[in-house]
Each structure stands twice: as C-alpha cells, then as structure tokens.
CSV table of C-alpha atoms and ligand atoms in Angstrom, one decimal:
chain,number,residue,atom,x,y,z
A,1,UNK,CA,0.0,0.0,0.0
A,2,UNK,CA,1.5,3.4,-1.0
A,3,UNK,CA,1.2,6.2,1.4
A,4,UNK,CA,1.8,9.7,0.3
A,5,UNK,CA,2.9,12.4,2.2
A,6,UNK,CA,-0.1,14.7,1.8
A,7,UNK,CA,-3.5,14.0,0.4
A,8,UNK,CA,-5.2,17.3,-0.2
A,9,UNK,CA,-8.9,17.1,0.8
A,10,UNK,CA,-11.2,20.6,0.0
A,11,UNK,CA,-14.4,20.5,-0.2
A,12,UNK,CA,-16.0,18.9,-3.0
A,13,UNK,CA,-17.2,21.2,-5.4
A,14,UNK,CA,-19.2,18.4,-7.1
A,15,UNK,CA,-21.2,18.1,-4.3
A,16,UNK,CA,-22.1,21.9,-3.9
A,17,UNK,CA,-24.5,22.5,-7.1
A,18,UNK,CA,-27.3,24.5,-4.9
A,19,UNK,CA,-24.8,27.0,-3.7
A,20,UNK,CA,-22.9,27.0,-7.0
A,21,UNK,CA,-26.5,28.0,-8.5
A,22,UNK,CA,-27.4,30.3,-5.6
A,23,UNK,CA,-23.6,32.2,-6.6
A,24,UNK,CA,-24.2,32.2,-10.2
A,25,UNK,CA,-28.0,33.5,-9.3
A,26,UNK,CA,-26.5,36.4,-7.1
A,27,UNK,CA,-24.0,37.8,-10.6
A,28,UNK,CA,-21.9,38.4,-7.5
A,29,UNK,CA,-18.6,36.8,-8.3
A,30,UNK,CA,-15.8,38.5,-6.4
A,31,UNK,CA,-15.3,42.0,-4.3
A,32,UNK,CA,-16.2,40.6,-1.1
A,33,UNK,CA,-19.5,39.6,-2.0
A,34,UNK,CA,-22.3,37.8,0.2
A,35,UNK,CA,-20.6,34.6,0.2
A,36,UNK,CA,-16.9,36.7,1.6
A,37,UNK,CA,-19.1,38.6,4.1
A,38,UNK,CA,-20.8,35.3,5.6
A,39,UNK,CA,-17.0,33.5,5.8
A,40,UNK,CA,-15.6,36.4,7.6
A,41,UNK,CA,-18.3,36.8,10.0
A,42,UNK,CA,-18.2,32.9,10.9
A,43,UNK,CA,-14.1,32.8,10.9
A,44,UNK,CA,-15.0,35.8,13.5
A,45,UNK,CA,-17.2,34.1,15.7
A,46,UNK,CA,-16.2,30.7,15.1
A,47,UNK,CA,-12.4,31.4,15.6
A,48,UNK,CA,-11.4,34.3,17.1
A,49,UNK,CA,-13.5,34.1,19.6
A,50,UNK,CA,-16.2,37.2,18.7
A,51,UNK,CA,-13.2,39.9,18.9
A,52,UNK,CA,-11.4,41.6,15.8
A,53,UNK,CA,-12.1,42.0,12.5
A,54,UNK,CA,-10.4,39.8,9.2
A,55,UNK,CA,-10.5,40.0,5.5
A,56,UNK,CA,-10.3,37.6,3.0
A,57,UNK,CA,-7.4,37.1,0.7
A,58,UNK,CA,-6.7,35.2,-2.7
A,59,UNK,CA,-3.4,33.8,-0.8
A,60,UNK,CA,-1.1,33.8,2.4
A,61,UNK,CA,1.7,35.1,-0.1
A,62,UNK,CA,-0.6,38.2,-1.3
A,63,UNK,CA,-1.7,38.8,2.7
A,64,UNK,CA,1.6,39.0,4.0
A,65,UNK,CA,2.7,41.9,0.9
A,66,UNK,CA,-0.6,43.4,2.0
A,67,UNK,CA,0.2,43.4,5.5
A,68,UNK,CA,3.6,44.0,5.1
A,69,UNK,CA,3.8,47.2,3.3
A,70,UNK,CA,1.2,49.0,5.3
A,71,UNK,CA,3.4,48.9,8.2
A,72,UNK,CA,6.2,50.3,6.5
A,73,UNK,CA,7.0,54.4,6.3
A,74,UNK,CA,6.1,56.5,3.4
A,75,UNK,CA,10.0,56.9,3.6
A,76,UNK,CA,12.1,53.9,4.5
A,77,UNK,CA,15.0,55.6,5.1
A,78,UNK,CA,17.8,53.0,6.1
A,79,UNK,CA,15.1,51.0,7.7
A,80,UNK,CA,15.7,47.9,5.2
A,81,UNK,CA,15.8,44.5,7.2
A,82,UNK,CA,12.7,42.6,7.6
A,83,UNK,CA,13.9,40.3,10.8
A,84,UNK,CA,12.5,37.1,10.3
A,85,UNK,CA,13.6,32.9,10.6
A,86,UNK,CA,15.2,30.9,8.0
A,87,UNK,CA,13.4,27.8,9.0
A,88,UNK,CA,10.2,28.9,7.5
A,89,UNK,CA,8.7,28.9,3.8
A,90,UNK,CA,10.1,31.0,1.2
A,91,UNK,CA,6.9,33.0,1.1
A,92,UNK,CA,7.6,34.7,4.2
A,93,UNK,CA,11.1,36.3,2.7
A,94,UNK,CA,9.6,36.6,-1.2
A,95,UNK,CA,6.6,38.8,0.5
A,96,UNK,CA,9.0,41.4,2.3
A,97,UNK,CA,11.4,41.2,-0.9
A,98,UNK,CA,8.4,42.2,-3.1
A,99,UNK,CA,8.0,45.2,-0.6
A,100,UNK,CA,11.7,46.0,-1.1
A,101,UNK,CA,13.3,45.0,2.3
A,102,UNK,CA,16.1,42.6,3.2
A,103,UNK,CA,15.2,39.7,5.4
A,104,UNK,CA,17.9,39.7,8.3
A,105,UNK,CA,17.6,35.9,9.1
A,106,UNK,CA,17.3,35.4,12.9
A,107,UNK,CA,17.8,31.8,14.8
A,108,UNK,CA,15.1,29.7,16.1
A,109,UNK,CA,14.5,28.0,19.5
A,110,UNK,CA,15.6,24.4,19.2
A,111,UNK,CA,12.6,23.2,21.1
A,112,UNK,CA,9.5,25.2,19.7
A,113,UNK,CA,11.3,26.1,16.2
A,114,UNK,CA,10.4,29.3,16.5
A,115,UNK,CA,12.2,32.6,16.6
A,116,UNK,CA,14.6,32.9,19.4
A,117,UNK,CA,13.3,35.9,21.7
A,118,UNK,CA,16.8,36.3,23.3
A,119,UNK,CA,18.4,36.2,19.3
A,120,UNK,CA,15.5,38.6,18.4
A,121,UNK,CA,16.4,41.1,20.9
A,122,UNK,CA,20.4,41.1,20.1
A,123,UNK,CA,19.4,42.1,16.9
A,124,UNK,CA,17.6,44.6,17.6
A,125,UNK,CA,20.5,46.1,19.5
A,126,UNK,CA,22.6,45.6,16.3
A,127,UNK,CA,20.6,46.8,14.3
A,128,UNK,CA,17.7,48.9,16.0
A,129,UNK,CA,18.0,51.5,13.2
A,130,UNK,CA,18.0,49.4,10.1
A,131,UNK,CA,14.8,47.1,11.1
A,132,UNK,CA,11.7,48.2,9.2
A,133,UNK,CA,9.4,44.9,10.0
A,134,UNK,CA,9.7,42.2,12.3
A,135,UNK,CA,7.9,38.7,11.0
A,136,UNK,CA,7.9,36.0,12.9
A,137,UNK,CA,6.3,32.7,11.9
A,138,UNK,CA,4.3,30.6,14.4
A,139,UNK,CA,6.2,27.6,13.3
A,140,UNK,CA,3.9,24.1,11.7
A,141,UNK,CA,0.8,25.9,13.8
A,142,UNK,CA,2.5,26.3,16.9
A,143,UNK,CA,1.2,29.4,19.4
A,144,UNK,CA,3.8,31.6,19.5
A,145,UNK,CA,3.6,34.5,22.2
A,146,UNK,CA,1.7,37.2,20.6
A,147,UNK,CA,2.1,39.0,23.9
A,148,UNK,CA,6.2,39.5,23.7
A,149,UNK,CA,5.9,40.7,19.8
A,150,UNK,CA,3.4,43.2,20.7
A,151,UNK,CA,4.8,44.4,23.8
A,152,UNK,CA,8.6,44.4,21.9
A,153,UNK,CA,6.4,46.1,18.8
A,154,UNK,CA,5.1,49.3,21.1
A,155,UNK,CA,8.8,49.3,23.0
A,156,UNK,CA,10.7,49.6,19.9
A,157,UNK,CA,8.7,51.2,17.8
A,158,UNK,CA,8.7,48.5,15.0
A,159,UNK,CA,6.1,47.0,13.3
A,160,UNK,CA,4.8,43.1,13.4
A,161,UNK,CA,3.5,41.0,10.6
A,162,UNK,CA,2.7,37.1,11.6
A,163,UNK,CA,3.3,34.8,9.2
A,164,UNK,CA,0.6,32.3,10.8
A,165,UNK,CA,0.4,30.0,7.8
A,166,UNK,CA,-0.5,26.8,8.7
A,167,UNK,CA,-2.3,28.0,12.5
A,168,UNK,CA,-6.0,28.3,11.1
A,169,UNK,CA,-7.6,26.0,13.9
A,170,UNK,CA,-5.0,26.2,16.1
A,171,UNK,CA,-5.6,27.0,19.8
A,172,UNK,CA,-4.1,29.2,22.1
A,173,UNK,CA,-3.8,28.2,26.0
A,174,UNK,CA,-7.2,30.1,26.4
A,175,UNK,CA,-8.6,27.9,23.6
A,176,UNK,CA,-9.4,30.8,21.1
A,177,UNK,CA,-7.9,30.6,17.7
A,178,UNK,CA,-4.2,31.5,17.4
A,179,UNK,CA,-4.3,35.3,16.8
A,180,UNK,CA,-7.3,36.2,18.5
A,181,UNK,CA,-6.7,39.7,20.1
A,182,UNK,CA,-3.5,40.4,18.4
A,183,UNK,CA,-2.9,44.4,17.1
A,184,UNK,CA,-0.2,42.7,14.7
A,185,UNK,CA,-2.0,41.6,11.8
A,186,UNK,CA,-2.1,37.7,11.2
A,187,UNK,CA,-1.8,36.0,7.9
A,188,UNK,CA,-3.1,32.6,7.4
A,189,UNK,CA,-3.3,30.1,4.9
A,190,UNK,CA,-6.3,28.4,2.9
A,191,UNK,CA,-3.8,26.2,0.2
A,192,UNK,CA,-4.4,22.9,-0.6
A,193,UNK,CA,-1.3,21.5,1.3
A,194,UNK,CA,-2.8,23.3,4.3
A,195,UNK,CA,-4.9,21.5,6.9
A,196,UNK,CA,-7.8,24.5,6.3
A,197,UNK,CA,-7.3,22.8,3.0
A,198,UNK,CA,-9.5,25.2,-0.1
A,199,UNK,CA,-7.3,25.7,-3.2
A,200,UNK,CA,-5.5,29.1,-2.8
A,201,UNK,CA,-6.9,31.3,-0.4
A,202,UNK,CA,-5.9,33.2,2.9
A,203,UNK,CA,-6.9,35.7,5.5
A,204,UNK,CA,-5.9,38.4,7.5
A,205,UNK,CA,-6.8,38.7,11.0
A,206,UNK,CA,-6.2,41.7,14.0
A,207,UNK,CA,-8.1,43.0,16.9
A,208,UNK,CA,-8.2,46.3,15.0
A,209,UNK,CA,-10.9,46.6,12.4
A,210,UNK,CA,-9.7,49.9,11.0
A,211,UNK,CA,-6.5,48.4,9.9
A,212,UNK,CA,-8.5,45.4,8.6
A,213,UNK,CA,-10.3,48.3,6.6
A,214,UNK,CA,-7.2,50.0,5.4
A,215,UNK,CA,-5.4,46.2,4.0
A,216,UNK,CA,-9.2,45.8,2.7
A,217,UNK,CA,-8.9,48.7,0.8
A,218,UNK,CA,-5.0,48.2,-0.7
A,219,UNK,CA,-6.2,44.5,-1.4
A,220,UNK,CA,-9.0,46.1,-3.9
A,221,UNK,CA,-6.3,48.1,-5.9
A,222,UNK,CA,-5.6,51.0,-2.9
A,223,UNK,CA,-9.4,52.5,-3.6
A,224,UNK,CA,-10.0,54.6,-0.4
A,225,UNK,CA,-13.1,56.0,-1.5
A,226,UNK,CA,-14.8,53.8,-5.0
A,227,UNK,CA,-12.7,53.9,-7.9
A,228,UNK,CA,-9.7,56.5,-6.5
A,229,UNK,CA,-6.6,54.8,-5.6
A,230,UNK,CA,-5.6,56.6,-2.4
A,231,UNK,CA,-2.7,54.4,-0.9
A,232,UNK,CA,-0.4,51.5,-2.4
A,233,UNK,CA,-2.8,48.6,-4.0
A,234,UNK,CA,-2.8,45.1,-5.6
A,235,UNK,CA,-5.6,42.9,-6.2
A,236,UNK,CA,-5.8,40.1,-3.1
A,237,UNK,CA,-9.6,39.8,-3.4
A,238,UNK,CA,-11.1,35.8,-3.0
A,239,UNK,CA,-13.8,34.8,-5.5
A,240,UNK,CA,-17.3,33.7,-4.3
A,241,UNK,CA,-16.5,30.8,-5.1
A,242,UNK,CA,-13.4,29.7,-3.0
A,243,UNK,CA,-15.1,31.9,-0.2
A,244,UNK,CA,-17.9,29.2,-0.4
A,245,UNK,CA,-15.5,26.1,-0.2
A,246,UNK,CA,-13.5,27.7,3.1
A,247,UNK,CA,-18.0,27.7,4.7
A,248,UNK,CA,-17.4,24.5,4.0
A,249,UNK,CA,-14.0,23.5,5.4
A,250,UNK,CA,-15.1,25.3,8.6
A,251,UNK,CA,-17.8,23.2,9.0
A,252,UNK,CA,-15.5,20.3,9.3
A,253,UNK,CA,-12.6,21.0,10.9
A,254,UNK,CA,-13.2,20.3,14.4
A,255,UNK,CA,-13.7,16.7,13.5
A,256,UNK,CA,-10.4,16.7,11.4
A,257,UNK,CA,-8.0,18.2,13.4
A,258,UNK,CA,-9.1,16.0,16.3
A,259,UNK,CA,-8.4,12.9,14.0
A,260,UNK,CA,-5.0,14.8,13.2
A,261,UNK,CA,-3.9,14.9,17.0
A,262,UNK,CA,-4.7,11.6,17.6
A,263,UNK,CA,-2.5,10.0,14.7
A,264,UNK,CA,0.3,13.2,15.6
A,265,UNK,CA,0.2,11.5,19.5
A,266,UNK,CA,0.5,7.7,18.2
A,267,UNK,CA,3.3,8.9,15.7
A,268,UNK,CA,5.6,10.1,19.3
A,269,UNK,CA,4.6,7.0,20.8
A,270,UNK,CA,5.7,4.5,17.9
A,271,UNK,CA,8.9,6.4,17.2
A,272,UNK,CA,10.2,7.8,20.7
A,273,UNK,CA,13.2,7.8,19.1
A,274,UNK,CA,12.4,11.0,17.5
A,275,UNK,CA,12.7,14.2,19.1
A,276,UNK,CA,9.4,16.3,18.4
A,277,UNK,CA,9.2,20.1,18.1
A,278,UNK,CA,7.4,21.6,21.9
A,279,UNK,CA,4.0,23.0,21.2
A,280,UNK,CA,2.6,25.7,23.3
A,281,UNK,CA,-1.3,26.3,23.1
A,282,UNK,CA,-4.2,23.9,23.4
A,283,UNK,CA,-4.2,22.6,19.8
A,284,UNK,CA,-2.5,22.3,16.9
A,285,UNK,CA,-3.2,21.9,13.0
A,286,UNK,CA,-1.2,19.2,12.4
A,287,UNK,CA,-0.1,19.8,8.1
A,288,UNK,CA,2.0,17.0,8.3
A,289,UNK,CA,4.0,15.4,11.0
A,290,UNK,CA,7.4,17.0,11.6
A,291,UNK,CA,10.2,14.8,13.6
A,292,UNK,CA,14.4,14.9,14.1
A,293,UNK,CA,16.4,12.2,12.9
A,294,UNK,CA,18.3,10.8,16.1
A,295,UNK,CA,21.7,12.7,16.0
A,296,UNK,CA,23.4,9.1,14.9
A,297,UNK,CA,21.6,8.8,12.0
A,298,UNK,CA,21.3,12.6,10.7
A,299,UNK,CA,24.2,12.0,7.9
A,300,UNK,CA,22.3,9.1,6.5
A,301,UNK,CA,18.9,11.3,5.9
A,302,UNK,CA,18.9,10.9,2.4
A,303,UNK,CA,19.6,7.1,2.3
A,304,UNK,CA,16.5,7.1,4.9
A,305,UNK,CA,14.2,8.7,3.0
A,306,UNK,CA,15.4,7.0,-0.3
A,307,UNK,CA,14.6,3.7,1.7
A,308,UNK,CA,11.1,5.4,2.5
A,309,UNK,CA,10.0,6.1,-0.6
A,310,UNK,CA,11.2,2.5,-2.1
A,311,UNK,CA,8.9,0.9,0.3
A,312,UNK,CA,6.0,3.4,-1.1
A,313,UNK,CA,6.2,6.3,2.1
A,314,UNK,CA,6.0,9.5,0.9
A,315,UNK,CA,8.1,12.5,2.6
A,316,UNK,CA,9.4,16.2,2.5
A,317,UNK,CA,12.3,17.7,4.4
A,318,UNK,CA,10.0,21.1,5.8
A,319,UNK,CA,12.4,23.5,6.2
A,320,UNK,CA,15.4,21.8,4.8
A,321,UNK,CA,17.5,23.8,2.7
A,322,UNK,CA,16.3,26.7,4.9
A,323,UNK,CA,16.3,30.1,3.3
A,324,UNK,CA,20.1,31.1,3.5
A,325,UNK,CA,20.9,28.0,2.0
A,326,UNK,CA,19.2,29.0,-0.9
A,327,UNK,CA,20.1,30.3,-4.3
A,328,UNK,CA,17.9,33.8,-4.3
A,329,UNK,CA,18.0,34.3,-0.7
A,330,UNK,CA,21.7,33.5,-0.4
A,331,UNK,CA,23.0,36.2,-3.1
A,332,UNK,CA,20.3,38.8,-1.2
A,333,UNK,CA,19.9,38.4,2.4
A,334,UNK,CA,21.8,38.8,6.0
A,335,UNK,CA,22.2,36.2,8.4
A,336,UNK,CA,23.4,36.2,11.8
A,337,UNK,CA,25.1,32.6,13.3
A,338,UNK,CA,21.9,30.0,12.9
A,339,UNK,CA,22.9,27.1,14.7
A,340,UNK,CA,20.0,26.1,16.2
A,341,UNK,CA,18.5,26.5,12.7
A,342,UNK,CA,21.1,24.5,11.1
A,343,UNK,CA,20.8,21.8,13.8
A,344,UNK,CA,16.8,21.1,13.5
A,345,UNK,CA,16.7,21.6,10.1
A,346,UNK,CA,19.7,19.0,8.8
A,347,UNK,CA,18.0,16.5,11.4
A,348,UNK,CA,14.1,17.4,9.6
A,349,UNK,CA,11.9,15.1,8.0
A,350,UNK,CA,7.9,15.7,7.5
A,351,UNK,CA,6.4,12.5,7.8
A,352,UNK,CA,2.5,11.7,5.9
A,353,UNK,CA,-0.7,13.0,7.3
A,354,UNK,CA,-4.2,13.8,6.2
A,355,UNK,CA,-7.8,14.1,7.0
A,356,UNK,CA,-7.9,10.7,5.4
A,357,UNK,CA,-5.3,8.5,6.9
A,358,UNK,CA,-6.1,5.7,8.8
A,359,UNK,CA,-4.2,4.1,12.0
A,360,UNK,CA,-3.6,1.1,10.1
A,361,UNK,CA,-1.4,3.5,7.4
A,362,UNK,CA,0.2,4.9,10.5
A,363,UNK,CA,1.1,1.9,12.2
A,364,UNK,CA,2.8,0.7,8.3
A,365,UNK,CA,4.2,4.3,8.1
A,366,UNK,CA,5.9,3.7,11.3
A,367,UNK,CA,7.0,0.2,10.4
A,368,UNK,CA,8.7,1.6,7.3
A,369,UNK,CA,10.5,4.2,9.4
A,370,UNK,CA,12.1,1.3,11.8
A,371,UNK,CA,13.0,-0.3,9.3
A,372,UNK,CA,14.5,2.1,7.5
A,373,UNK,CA,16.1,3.3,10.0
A,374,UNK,CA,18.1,0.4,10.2
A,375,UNK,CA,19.0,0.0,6.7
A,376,UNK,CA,20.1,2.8,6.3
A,377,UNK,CA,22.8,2.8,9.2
A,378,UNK,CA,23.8,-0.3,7.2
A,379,UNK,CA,25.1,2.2,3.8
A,380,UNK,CA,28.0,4.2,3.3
B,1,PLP,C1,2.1,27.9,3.0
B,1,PLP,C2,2.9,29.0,3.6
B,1,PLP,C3,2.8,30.4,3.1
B,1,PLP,C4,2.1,30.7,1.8
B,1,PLP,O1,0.8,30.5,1.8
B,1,PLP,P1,0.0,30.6,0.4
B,1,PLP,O2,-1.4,30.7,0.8
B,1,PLP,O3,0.3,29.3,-0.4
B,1,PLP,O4,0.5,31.8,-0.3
B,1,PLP,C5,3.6,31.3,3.7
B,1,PLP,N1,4.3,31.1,4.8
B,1,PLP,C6,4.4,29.8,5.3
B,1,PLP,C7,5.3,29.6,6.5
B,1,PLP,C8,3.7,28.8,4.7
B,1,PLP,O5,3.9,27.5,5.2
C-alpha cells in the first residue's frame, strides 16, 4: 500500500451545485461579495472568539505583501531588514522582498522552532536603526507569544507582521484561535497542502478593524473612496466561489483536526526515538507530521528517506534547505550565526498526514520508518 505524504482534501465542489446556483444566481462573483461577508463573520465568531475584525485574501503570499507594506514608512530611510527565521517557507522572505526590504535571518529555539526571543532582541541592539518589520512565523501551527511581539512592537517602535500559515484552527492556552486579540495583523493560509485545505486562499486577522479596513482597501487596488486609488494597492480579493469552499471546510474541521492529533500523539509513541518540536497552546493543525532524525543517523537522511520512498512512504524535508541555504535568498539576504536553525533543520523530516489517513497507514508508516532506519545505518 503506498502512502503519500499529503493528500489534499477541500471541499468537493461536485457536491455543492445549490450554492454554486445560488452564486451564479447572485451575478456576484468576487469583491467581497455575500458569500466573503458570511466566511468572515463565521471565521470571527467561530475562531477568534467574537473579537477583531479579518479580510479575505486570494493567498497567504498576497496577505503578507498586504500586510507588510502597510506597516512600512512613506519613507524607508535606512530602515531595510525585515527580521525574520530561516526555518520557515520562502513566502515569508519573497513577501517582504516584493515590498523592497532585506530579510535579516534570525535563529530559532531548538525546542518550539520558533524565533529565538533572546536572538530577536540582540538584533535589535545591532541593528535597532536598520529594522523596518519584524515577521515572525508561528512555526507548523504552533502558538507563539503574541504577547512579547506586541509588547517588543510598542517598545521599539517596529512594526509586526505574523506569518501564521498553517495555525488556522490552532488553539491558544485560552482555547481561542491562534491570533485572536492580536494588534499585529495575522496571515493565514487556505492552500491545498494546508490543513484549512480550499485551493488558494488566505486571510488576514487583528483585533483592530480599521486596519483590517485600510489592508481591505489596498487589497481592492488601494481604492480609499470607490474607484480612486488613495494608498499603495494590488488585487488580493477571493472569488465567491473559493469563499464558499472555506464555509465548507469550517464546518468540518473540528472533526479533522481531532483525527490529526490523535494519529500526531500515536506517531511520538511509535517512534520515541524522534525528538518532536514543543508546542505551546491547546491545539495544533497538524499539516503533516514533523520529527528529528536521532543525531546518529542525521548524515544518513537521504539514504533514509530513499529507503522510505522505495517501500512506497511518501516524505518532505519542511524546512530543509532553509532560506540562506538557498540560491535567491543566499546572493540577497543577511544572516546572523543560525545554529540552532542549522541543527533542526539537517535533522528534519515531514512525515505523511491527512484528513484521510487511517491508524492502520500509521502503524505501516511507522514500520517503514524502523526499518528504514536500520538500513540505512547499514550504507556508506
Ligand atoms: C504555506 C505558507 C505560506 C504561503 O501560503 P500561500 O497561501 O500558499 O500563499 C507562507 N508562509 C508559510 C510559512 C507557509 O507555510
């Protein structure tokens, strides 16, 4: 039986004719129509907990330009760096590079993989002057503390994006959704590959609705008032259409990120071997699974997962090459020493998961692994 890493389950459009109809009824297509104004409402009261305001968006890419340049100065002046990790996706530095900064790559934690507070506040000290943006990401839908990056954010006088890509249905320790009641806007993700899985859409959350108004505004081509461009613009809007299959995701997701915890919980107790990233919160989402390689065997990762995908197991190495390590970023970026970034990600692999996957699957998956394992200890 093969098992591949991710098996992308949206909603079935086949099975929606009546609201298809009741769209195509409407002439409404895009620009936030009925359809957009029902999801946001229900991400608002179903998510976050009845506080805030969001907006829709065609992608997490799009949301976090959006968000991004909105926070920056009319004037940059030698503000530049946007301070972010290198173990994250290469979204999160193509979105500041398309608003003309730098990304200044900061380490991570080894234990939650997420930016280093104490490495976050040397650089500020380096560089306090040169930092236009901060952006962390809340790393494979972990919590991270919204409360230090605002606080740091009203100290410092620098703005906050969240890259919060794969933390729609996450829980925080209150058990609201991730984001709930943060000032710094939050930018999640509705791809495919995501857990919230649609096709290509995202969203942007904060507690304040006026700048939810201004990003709504730049995200319909910088109209302030109809038709006048009155600020910086693109077009991030999310058709009727794919606003109608997230309704539908919501609806389910409860029920699929509880069966995701359950198989991420059996996965640490089959292969205690593998260290496991610390999650903070109540709930996570659960994309795929994410483990380290036991230190003896990180040299022979590629053997491993050669072995893996012999025996039919499909795997990724999420973030490995980080973002330094690669081509574009490499020529263009700054880094400062990454260790603990250079440690989990050589020791990375992303192991299958999906709304669909059964314990049986698991239990084969984890079979594979051992043996594997072994095998591969066994090649030069
Ligand atoms: C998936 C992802 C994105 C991009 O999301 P899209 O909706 O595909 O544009 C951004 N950042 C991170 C960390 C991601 O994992």
């Amino acid at each position: 039986m093969r098992i591949p890493f991710l098996r992308p389950s949206p909603p079935p459009l086949s099975q929606l004719t009546a609201e298809l109809e009741a769209i195509e009824a409407s002439g409404i297509f895009t620009n936030y129509g009925p359809v957009n104004t029902q999801l946001e409402e229900a991400f608002i009261s179903r998510i976050f907990g009845d506080r805030g305001a969001c907006m829709t968006v065609c992608n997490a890419t799009i949301g976090l330009m959006l968000a991004i340049r909105q926070a920056l100065p009319e004037n940059l002046g030698e503000r530049r760096f946007a301070l972010m990790p290198s173990f994250t996706f290469a979204a999160t530095a193509q979105a500041a590079m398309w608003c003309g900064l730098t990304p200044l790559f900061c380490d991570i934690d080894e234990k939650t993989w997420m930016l280093s507070h104490g490495h976050v506040c040397d650089l500020i000290q380096t560089h306090r002057h040169k930092i236009a943006v901060i952006i962390p990401y809340a790393t494979f839908g972990n919590c991270l503390n919204l409360d230090f990056y605002n606080e740091l954010s009203a100290q410092e006088g620098i703005p906050v994006v969240i890259d919060a890509a794969a933390s729609l249905g996450s829980l925080n320790s209150l058990g609201t959704g991730f984001g709930a009641g943060s000032a710094a806007p939050v930018i999640f993700s509705m791809h495919a590959t995501k857990t919230f899985a649609v096709a290509e859409a995202g969203l942007v959350y904060s507690a304040n609705p006026d700048l939810i108004r201004q990003l709504r505004a730049m995200s319909n081509f910088g109209f302030g008032t109809p038709h006048i461009s009155t600020m910086p613009g693109l077009n991030g809007k999310l058709p009727e259409v794919l606003a109608l299959m997230a309704l539908k995701k919501l609806d389910e997701l409860e029920a699929l990120i509880e069966h995701r915890e359950f198989l991420a919980n059996r996965y640490r107790k089959m292969l205690p071997d593998f260290q496991s990233q610390h999650m903070t919160g109540n709930r996570t989402t659960n994309q795929f699974t994410s483990l380290l390689l036991p230190e003896t065997l990180v040299e022979k990762r590629a053997q491993f997962l050669a072995l893996l995908a012999k025996k039919g197991i499909g795997s990724a190495t999420y973030f490995s090459p980080h973002l330094i390590e690669q081509p574009y970023f490499k020529k263009r970026c700054s880094a400062s020493p990454l260790d603990n970034t250079d440690k989990v990600s050589r020791g990375i692999v992303s192991l299958p998961m999906s709304d669909k996957m059964t314990l049986a699957e698991l239990s084969q998956t984890c079979e594979c692994v051992r043996s594997s394992l072994v095998e591969a200890l066994d090649t030069h």
